[in-house]
Coordinates of C-alpha atoms and ligand atoms in Angstrom, one line a residue:
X259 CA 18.8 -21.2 -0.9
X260 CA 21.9 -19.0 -1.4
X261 CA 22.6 -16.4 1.4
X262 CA 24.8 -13.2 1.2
X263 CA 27.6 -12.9 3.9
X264 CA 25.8 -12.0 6.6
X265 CA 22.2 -12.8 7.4
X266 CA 20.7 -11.2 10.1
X267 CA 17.9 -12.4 12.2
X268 CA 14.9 -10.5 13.7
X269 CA 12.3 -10.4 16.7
X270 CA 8.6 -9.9 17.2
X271 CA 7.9 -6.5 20.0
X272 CA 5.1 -7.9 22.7
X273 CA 4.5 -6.2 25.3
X274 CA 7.1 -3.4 25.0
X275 CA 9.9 -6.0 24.7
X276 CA 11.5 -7.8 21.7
X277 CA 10.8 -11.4 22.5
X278 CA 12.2 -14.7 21.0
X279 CA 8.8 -16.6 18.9
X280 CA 7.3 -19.7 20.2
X281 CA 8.9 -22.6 17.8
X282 CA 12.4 -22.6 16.8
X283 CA 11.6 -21.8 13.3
X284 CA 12.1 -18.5 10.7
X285 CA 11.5 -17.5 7.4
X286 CA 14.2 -16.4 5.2
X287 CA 14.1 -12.8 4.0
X288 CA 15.5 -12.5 0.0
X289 CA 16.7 -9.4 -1.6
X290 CA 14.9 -9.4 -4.8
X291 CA 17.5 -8.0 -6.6
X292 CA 19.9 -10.7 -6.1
X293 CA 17.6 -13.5 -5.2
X294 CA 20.0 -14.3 -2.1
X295 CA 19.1 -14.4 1.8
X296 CA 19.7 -11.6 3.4
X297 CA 17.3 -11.8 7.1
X298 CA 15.6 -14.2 8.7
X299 CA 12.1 -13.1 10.3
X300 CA 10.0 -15.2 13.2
X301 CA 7.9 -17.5 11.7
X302 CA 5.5 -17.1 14.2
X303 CA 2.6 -19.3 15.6
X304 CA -1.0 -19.1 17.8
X305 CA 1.3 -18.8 21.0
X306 CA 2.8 -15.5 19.6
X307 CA -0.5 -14.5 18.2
X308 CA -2.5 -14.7 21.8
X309 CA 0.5 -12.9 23.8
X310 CA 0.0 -10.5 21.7
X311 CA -3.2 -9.8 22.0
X312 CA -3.1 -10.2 25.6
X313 CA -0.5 -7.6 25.9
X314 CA -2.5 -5.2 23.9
X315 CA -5.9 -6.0 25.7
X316 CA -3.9 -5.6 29.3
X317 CA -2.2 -2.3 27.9
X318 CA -5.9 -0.7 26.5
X319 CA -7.0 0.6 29.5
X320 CA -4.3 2.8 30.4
X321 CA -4.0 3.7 26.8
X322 CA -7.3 4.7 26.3
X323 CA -7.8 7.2 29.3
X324 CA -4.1 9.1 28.9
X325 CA -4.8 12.3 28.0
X326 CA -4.8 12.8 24.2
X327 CA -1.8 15.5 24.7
X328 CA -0.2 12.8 26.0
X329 CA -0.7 9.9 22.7
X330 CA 0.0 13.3 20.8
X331 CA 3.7 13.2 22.5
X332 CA 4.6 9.8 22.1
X333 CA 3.3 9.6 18.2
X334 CA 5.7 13.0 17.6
X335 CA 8.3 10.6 19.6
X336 CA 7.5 8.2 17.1
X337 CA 7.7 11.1 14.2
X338 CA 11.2 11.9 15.4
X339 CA 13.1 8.5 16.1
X340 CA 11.4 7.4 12.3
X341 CA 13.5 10.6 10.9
X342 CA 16.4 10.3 13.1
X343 CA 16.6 6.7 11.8
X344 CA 15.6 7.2 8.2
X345 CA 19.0 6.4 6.9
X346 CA 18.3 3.0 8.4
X347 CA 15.1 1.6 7.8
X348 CA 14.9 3.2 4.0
X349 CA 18.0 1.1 3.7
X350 CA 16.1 -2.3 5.1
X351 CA 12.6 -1.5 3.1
X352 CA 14.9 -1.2 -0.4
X353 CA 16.5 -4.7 0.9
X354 CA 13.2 -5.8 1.9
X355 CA 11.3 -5.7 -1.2
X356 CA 13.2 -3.8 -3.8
X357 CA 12.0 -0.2 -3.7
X358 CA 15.1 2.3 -4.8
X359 CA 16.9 3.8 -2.1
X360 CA 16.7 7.3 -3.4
X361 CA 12.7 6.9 -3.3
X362 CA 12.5 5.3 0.0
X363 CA 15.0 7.6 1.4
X364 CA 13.9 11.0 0.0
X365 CA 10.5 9.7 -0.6
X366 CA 8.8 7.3 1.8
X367 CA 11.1 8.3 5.0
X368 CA 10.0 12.4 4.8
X369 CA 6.3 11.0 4.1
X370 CA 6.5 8.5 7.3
X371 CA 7.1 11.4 9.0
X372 CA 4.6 13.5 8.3
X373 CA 2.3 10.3 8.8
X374 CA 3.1 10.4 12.3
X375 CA 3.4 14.0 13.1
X376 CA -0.2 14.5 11.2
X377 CA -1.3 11.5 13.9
X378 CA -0.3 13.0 17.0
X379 CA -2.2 16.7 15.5
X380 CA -5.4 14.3 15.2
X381 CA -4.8 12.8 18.8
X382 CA -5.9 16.3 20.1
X383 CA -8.7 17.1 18.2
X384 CA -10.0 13.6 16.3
X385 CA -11.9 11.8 19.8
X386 CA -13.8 14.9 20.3
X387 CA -17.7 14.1 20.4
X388 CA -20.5 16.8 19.9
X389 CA -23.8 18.2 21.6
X390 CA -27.1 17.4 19.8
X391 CA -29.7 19.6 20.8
X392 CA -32.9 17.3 22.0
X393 CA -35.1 19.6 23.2
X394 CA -35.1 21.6 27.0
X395 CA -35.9 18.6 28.9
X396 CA -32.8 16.5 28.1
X397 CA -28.9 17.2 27.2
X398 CA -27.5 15.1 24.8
X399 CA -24.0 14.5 23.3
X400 CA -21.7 11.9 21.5
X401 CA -18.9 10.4 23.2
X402 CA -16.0 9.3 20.5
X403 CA -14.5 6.2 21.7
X404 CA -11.6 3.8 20.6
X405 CA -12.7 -0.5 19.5
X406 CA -10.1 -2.1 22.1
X407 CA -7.3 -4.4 20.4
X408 CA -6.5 -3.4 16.6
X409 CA -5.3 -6.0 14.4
X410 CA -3.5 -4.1 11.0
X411 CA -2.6 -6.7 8.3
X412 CA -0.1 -5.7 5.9
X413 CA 1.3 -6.6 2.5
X414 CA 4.9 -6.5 1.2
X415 CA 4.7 -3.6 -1.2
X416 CA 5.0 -0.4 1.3
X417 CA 5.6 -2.5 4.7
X418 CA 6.7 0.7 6.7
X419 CA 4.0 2.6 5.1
X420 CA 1.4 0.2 6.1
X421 CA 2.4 -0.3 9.5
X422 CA 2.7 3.5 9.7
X423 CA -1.1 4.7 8.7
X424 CA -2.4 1.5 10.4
X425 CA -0.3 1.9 13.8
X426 CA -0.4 6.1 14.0
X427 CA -4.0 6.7 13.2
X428 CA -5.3 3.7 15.4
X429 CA -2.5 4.7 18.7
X430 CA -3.8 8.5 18.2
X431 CA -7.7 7.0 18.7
X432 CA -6.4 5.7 21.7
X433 CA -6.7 1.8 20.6
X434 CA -3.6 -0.7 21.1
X435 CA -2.2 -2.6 18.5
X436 CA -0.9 -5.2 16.9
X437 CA 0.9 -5.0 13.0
X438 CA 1.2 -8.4 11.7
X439 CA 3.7 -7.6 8.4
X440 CA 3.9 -9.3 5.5
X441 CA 5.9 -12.5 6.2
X442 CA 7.7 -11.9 3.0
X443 CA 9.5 -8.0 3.4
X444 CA 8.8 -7.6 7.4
X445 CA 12.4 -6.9 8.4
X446 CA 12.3 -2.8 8.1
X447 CA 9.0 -3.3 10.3
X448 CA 10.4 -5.6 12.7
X449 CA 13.3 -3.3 13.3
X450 CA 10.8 0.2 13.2
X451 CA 9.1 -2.2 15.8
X452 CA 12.7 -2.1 18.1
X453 CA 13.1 1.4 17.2
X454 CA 10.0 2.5 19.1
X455 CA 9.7 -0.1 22.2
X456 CA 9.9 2.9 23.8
X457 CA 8.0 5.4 22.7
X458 CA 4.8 3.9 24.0
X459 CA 3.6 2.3 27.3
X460 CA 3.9 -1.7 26.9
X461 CA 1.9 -3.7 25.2
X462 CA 0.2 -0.4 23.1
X463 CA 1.8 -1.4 19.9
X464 CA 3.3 -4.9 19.0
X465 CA 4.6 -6.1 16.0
X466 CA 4.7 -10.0 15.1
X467 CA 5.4 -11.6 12.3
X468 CA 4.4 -15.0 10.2
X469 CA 2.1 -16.3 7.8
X470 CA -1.5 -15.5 7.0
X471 CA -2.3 -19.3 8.0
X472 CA -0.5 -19.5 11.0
X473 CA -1.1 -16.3 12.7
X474 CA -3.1 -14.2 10.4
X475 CA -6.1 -16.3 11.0
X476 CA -5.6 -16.4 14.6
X477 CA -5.2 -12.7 14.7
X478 CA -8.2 -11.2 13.3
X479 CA -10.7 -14.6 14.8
X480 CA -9.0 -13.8 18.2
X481 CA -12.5 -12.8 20.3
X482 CA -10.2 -10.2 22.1
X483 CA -9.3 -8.2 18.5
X484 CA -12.2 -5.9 18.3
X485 CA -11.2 -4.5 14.7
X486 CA -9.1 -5.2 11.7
X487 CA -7.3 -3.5 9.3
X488 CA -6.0 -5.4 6.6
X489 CA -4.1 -3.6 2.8
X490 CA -4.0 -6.9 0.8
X491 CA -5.4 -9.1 -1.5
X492 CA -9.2 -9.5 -2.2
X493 CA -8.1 -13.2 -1.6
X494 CA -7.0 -12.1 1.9
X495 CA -9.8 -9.7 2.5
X496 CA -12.4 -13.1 1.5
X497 CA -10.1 -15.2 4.0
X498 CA -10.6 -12.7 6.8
X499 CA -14.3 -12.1 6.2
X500 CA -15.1 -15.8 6.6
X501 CA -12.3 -16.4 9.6
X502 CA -14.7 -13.9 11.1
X503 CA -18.3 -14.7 10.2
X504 CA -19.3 -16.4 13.2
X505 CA -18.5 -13.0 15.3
X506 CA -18.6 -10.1 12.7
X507 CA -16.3 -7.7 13.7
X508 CA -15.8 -4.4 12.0
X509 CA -13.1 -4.4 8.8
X510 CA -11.2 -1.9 7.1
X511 CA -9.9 -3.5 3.5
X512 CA -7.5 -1.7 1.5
X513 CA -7.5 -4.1 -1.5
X514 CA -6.3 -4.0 -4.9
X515 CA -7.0 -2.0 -8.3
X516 CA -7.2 -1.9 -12.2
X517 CA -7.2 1.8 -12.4
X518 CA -7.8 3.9 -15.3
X519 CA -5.5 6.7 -16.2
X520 CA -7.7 8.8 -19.4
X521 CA -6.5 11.3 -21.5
X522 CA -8.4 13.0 -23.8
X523 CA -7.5 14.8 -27.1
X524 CA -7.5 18.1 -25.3
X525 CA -4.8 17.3 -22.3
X526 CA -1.5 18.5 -22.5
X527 CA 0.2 15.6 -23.7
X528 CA 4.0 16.6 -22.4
X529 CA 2.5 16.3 -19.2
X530 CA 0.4 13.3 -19.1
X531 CA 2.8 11.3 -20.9
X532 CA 5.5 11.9 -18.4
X533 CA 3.4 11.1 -15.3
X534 CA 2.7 7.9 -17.2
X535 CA 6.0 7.8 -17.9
X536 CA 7.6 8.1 -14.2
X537 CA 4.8 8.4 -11.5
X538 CA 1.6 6.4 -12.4
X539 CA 2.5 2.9 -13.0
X540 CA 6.6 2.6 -14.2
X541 CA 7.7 3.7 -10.4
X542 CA 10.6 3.0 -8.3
X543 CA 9.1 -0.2 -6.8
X544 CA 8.4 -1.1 -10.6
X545 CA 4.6 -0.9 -10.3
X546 CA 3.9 -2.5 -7.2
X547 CA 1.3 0.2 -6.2
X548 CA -2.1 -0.5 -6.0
X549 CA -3.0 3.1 -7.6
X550 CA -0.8 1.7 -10.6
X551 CA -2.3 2.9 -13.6
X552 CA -2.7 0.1 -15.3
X553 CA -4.9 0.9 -18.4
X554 CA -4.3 3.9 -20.2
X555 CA -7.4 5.2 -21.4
X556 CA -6.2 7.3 -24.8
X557 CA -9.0 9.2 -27.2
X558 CA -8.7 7.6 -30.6
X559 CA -7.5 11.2 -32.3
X560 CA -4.1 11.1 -30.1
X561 CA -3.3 7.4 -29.5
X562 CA -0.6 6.9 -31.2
X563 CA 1.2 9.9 -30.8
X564 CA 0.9 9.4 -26.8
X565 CA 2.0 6.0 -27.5
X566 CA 4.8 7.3 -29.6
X567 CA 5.5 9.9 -26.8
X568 CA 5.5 7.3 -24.4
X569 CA 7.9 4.6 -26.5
X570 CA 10.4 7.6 -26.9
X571 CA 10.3 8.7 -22.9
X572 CA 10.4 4.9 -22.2
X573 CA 13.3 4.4 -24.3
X574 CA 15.3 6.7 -22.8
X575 CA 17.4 4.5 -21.0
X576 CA 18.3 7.2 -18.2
X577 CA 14.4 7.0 -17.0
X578 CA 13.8 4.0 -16.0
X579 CA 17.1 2.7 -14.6
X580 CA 17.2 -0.7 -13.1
X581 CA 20.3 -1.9 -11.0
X582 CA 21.7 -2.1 -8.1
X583 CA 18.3 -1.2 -5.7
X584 CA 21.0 0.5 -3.3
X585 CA 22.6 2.3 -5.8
X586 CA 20.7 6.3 -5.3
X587 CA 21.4 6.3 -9.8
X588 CA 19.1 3.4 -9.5
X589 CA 15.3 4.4 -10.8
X590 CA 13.6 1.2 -10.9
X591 CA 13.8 -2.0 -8.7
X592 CA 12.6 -5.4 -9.4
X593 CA 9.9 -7.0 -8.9
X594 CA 9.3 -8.2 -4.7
X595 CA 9.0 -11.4 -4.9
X596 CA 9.4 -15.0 -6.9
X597 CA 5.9 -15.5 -6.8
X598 CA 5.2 -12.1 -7.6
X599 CA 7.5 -12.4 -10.8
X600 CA 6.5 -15.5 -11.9
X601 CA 2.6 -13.8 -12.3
X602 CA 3.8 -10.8 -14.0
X603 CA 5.6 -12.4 -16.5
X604 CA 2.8 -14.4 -16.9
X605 CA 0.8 -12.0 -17.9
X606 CA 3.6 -10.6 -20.1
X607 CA 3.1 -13.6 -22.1
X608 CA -0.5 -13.7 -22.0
X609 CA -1.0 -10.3 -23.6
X610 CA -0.3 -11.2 -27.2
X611 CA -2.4 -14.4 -26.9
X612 CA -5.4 -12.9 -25.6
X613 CA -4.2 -10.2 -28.9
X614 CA -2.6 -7.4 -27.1
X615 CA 0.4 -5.7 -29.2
X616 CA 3.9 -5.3 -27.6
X617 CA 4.8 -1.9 -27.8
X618 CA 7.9 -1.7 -25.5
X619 CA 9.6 -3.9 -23.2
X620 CA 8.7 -7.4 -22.8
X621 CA 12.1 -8.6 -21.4
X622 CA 12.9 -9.8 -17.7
X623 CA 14.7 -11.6 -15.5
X624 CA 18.9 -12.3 -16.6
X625 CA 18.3 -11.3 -20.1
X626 CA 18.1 -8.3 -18.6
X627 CA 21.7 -7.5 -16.9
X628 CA 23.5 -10.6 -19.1
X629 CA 26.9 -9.8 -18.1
X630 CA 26.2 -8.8 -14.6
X631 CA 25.9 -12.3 -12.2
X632 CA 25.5 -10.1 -9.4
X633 CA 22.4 -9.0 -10.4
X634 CA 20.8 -11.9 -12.4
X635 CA 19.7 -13.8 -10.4
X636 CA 17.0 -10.7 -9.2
X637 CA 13.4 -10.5 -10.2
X638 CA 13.7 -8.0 -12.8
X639 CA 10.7 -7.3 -14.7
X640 CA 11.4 -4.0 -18.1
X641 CA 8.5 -1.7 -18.3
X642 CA 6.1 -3.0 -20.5
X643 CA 3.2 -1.1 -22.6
X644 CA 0.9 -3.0 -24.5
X645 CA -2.0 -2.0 -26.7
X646 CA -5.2 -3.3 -26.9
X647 CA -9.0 -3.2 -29.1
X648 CA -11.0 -4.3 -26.0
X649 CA -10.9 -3.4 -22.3
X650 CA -12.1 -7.3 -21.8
X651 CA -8.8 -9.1 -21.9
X652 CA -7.4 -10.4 -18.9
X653 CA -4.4 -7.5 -18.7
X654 CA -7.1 -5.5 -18.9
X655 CA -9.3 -6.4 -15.8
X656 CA -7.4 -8.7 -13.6
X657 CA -4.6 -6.8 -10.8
X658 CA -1.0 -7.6 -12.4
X659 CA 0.6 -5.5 -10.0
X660 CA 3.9 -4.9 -12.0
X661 CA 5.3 -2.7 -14.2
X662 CA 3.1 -3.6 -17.3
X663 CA 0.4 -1.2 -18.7
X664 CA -2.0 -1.6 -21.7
X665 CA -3.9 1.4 -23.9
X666 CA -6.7 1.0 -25.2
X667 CA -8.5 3.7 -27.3
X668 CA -11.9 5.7 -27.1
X669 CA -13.8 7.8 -28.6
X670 CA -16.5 9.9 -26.4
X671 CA -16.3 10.9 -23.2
X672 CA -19.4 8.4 -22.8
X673 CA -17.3 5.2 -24.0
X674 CA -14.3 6.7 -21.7
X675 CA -16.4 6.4 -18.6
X676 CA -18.1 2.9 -19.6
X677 CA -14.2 1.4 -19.9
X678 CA -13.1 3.1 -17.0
X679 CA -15.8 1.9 -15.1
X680 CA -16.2 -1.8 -16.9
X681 CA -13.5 -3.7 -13.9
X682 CA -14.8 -4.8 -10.6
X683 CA -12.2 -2.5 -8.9
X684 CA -12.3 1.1 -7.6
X685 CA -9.4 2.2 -6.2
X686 CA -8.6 5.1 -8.5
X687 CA -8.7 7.1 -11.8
X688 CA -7.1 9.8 -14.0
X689 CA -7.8 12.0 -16.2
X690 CA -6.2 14.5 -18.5
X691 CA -8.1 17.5 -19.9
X692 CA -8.0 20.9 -20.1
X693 CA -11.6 21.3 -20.2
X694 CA -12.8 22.1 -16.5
X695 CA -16.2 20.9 -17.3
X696 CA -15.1 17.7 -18.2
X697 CA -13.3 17.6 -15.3
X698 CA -15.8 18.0 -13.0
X699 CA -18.2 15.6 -15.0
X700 CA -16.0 12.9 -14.7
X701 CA -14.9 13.2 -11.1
X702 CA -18.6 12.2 -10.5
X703 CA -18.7 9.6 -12.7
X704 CA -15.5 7.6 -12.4
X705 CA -16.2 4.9 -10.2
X706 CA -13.5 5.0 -7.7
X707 CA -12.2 6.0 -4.1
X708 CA -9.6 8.6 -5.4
X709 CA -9.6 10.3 -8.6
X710 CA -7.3 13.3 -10.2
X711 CA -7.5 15.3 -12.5
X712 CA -4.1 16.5 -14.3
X713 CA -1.9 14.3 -11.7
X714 CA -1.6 11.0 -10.3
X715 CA -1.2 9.1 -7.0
X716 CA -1.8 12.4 -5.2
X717 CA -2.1 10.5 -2.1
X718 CA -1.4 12.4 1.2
X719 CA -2.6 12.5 5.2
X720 CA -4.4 15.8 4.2
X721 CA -7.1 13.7 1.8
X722 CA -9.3 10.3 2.5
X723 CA -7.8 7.6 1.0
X724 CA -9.6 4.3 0.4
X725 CA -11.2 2.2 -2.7
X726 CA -15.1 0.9 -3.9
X727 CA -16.4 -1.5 -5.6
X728 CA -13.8 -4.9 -5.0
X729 CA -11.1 -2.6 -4.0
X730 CA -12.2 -2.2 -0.3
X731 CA -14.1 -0.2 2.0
X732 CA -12.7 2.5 4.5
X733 CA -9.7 4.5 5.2
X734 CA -7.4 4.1 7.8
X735 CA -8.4 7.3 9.6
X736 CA -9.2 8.1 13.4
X737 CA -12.4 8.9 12.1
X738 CA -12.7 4.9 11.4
X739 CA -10.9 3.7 14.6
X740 CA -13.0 5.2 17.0
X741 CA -17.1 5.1 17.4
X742 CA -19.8 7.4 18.7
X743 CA -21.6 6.7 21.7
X744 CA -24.6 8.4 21.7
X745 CA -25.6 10.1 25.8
X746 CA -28.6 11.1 26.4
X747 CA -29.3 12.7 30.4
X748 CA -32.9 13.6 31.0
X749 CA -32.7 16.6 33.2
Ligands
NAD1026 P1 -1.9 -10.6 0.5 O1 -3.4 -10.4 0.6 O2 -1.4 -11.8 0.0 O3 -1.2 -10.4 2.0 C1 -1.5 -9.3 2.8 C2 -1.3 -9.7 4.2 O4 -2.3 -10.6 4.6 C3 0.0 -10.4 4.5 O5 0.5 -9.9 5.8 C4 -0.4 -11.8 4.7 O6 0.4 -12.6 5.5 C5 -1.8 -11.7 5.3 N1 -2.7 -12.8 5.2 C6 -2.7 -13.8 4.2 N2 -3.7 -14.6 4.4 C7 -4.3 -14.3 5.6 C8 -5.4 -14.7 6.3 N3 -6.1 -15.8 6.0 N4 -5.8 -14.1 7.5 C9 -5.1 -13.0 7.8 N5 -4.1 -12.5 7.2 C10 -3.7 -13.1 6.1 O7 -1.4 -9.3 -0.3 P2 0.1 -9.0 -0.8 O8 0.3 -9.9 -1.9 O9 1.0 -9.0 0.4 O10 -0.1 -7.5 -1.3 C11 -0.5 -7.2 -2.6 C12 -1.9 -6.8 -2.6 O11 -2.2 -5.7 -1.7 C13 -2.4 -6.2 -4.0 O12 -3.6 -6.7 -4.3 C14 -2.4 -4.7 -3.8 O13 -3.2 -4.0 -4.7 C15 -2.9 -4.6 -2.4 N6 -2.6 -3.3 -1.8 C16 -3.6 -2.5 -1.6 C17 -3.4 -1.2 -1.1 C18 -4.5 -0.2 -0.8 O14 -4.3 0.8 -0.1 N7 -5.7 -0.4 -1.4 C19 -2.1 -0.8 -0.8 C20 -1.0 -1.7 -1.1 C21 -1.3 -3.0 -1.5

């Protein structure tokens, strides 16, 4: 594999230290633009996987009976060294997996921040039980409490983002924890892992790195990891679900989606087609969300002059910019992965064989930046908009997770919920109307953890955010990483 100049190598955090893995091996970390090593990452094993968990099991106690003022303080610690180092790790999440600086930087780095802060507000006030009134012969009352050792499992696509709502909202419960990135963009955690060693008491937040197989498994079977987390695959979220059958232990899955973004003849078409354009699906990390809209829902009257709208905003070569992913001109990045590639552009050519038509874009990889070597050898994927007759093709139900999208027409509000909710995901919907009746009517209908109305991907620490249906169940919230204990004293 070719390397850049320098490649720089990286350490798991156990027990409040960084520590050198268990075998002598790594994994190589690739800039998707370039397709050249840039890191290496721990390519860790059992061994790695038990110390860890017996640093966070040993480090619980103490954890769990300091004062929630005193979690509160360390996660604002955490909120400040994350901004006073944004510069930094928005630099190594772009290398990592592709995201544009000037998203991660003036995006994802003020949103991290928040993350946190919002954490420590909900250390104060989130483990708070209640009374229940039981009549004047006994006193009664609800004691919240934190699982023990938290294992949060975490994908490539928004590694610092991951780690973040997993670590905050689990610390602030008063759990300790263990973030197992994505062996294939874990650098930026690895080093947000260094960055906070001490912010917390040892062992309350570790950060290890490997492979699903080698310590994934181990991870979330380990008898002395009393929850999981994991923001993946439904693949993954299977895996996990068996590795822990023979102990059922609780889960939080974050898993993927085929959401629906509908507009109706009534919406204001300026603004839905550029949120389609720019926010919904053709993003800086070239679609990689799992929100992505990925079928846009269009009422028969105005389908092609949103497609027309959306051609003409797509064309204009100064929106979707791809390039050099350091470069702040930069607008899109490519896609995380070889693997990752390889699927989207198979699905690219699926489309017209399944009879999808090509409306824009199409094109990837060097054709793409022909007389740039530099960048040809990146996984660079052009936003791509397909129509389609029927919502059952395969680009219509099955996660491509890329910057492809296809519309397909409707006619009634009826048929536009049917489609919407014809997919076995539920992660999230859109829809455009100015009628607030409709609006309301379909909020209720749509099948999905998060739905907006007149906006997209509206996703902040102020709302719940989670899926239904094959797209998951549970948020990471400190509601969900603590549990009542019901108390009952007879006087
Ligand atoms: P993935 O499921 O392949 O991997 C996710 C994590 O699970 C990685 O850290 C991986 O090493 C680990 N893993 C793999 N096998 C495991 C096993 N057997 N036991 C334990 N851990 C194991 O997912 P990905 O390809 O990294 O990410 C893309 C997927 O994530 C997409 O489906 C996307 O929709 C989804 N996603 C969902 C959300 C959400 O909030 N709902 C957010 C981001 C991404």
């Amino acid at each position: 594999m070719a390397v850049t100049t320098e490649v720089k190598d990286y350490q798991n955090l156990i027990g409040g230290c960084l520590q050198p893995h268990a075998s002598d091996e790594f994994l190589d970390s690739i800039d998707p633009s370039t397709g050249l090593v840039w890191a290496r990452v721990p390519k860790s094993t059992e061994e790695d996987a038990n110390k860890a968990v017996d640093a966070a099991k040993r480090a619980f106690a103490g954890w769990k009976t300091a004062l929630p003022a005193e979690r509160a303080a360390r996660l604002r610690q955490a909120a400040s060294i994350i901004s006073a180092n944004g510069a930094e790790l928005a630099a190594l999440e772009t290398k990592g997996n592709g995201w544009v600086i000037r998203e991660t930087t003036y995006g994802m780095i003020p949103v991290l921040v928040k993350l946190w802060e919002d954490a420590a507000s909900e250390a104060t006030v989130g483990g708070r039980g209640q009374t229940v009134p039981t009549g004047p012969s006994s006193f009664s009352y609800t004691l919240r409490e934190p699982y023990g050792v938290i294992a949060g499992i975490a994908p490539w696509n928004a590694p610092l983002f991951t780690f973040s709502i997993k670590a905050a909202y689990a610390l602030a419960a008063g759990n300790t924890v263990i973030i197992k990135p994505s062996e294939m963009a874990a650098a930026s955690s690895l080093r947000l892992a260094e960055l906070l060693a001490d912010a917390f008491p040892p062992g309350v937040l570790n950060v290890i790195c490997g492979t699903g197989p080698d310590i994934g498994t181990a991870l979330v079977s380990h008898p002395d990891v009393a929850k999981v987390s994991l923001t993946g695959s439904g693949g993954t979220a299977s895996a996990i679900a068996q590795a822990t059958a023979g102990k059922p232990k609780p889960l939080i899955l974050e898993l993927g989606g085929k959401s629906a973004n509908i507009v109706f003849e009534d919406a204001d078409l300026d603004r839905a087609t550029e949120s389609m354009a720019t926010a919904s699906i053709f993003t800086g990390n070239a679609g990689q969300i799992c929100v992505g809209g990925s079928r846009i829902l269009v009422q028969r009257k105005v389908f092609d002059d949103v497609a027309d709208r959306l051609r003409k905003r797509m064309q204009d070569l100064a929106l979707h910019r791809l390039g050099h992913t350091l470069d702040p001109r930069t607008t899109m990045g490519p896609i995380a992965t070889k693997a990752q590639f390889d699927k989207v552009r198979s699905y690219i050519d699926l489309a017209p064989t399944e009879g999808a038509t090509l409306l824009f874009g199409g094109r990837s990889g060097a054709e793409l930046f022909p007389g740039s070597p530099d960048l040809s050898g990146g996984y660079w994927v052009e936003p791509t908009l397909f129509a389609a007759d029927s919502n059952r093709l395969r680009v219509c139900q099955e996660e491509i997770f890329g910057p492809v999208a296809v519309m397909i027409p409707f006619d009634t509000e009826e048929e536009a919920v049917r489609l919407a909710n014809d997919t076995e995901f539920g992660l999230a919907a859109g829809v455009w109307t100015s009628c607030l009746s409709r609006a309301h009517r379909m909020t209720a209908l749509l099948e999905a953890g998060n739905v907006w109305v007149n906006t997209y991907a509206r996703v902040g620490s102020d709302l719940p955010f989670g899926g239904v249906k094959n797209s998951g169940f549970g948020t990471d919230s400190i509601g969900e990483y603590s549990r009542e204990k019901s108390c009952v004293i007879e006087l």
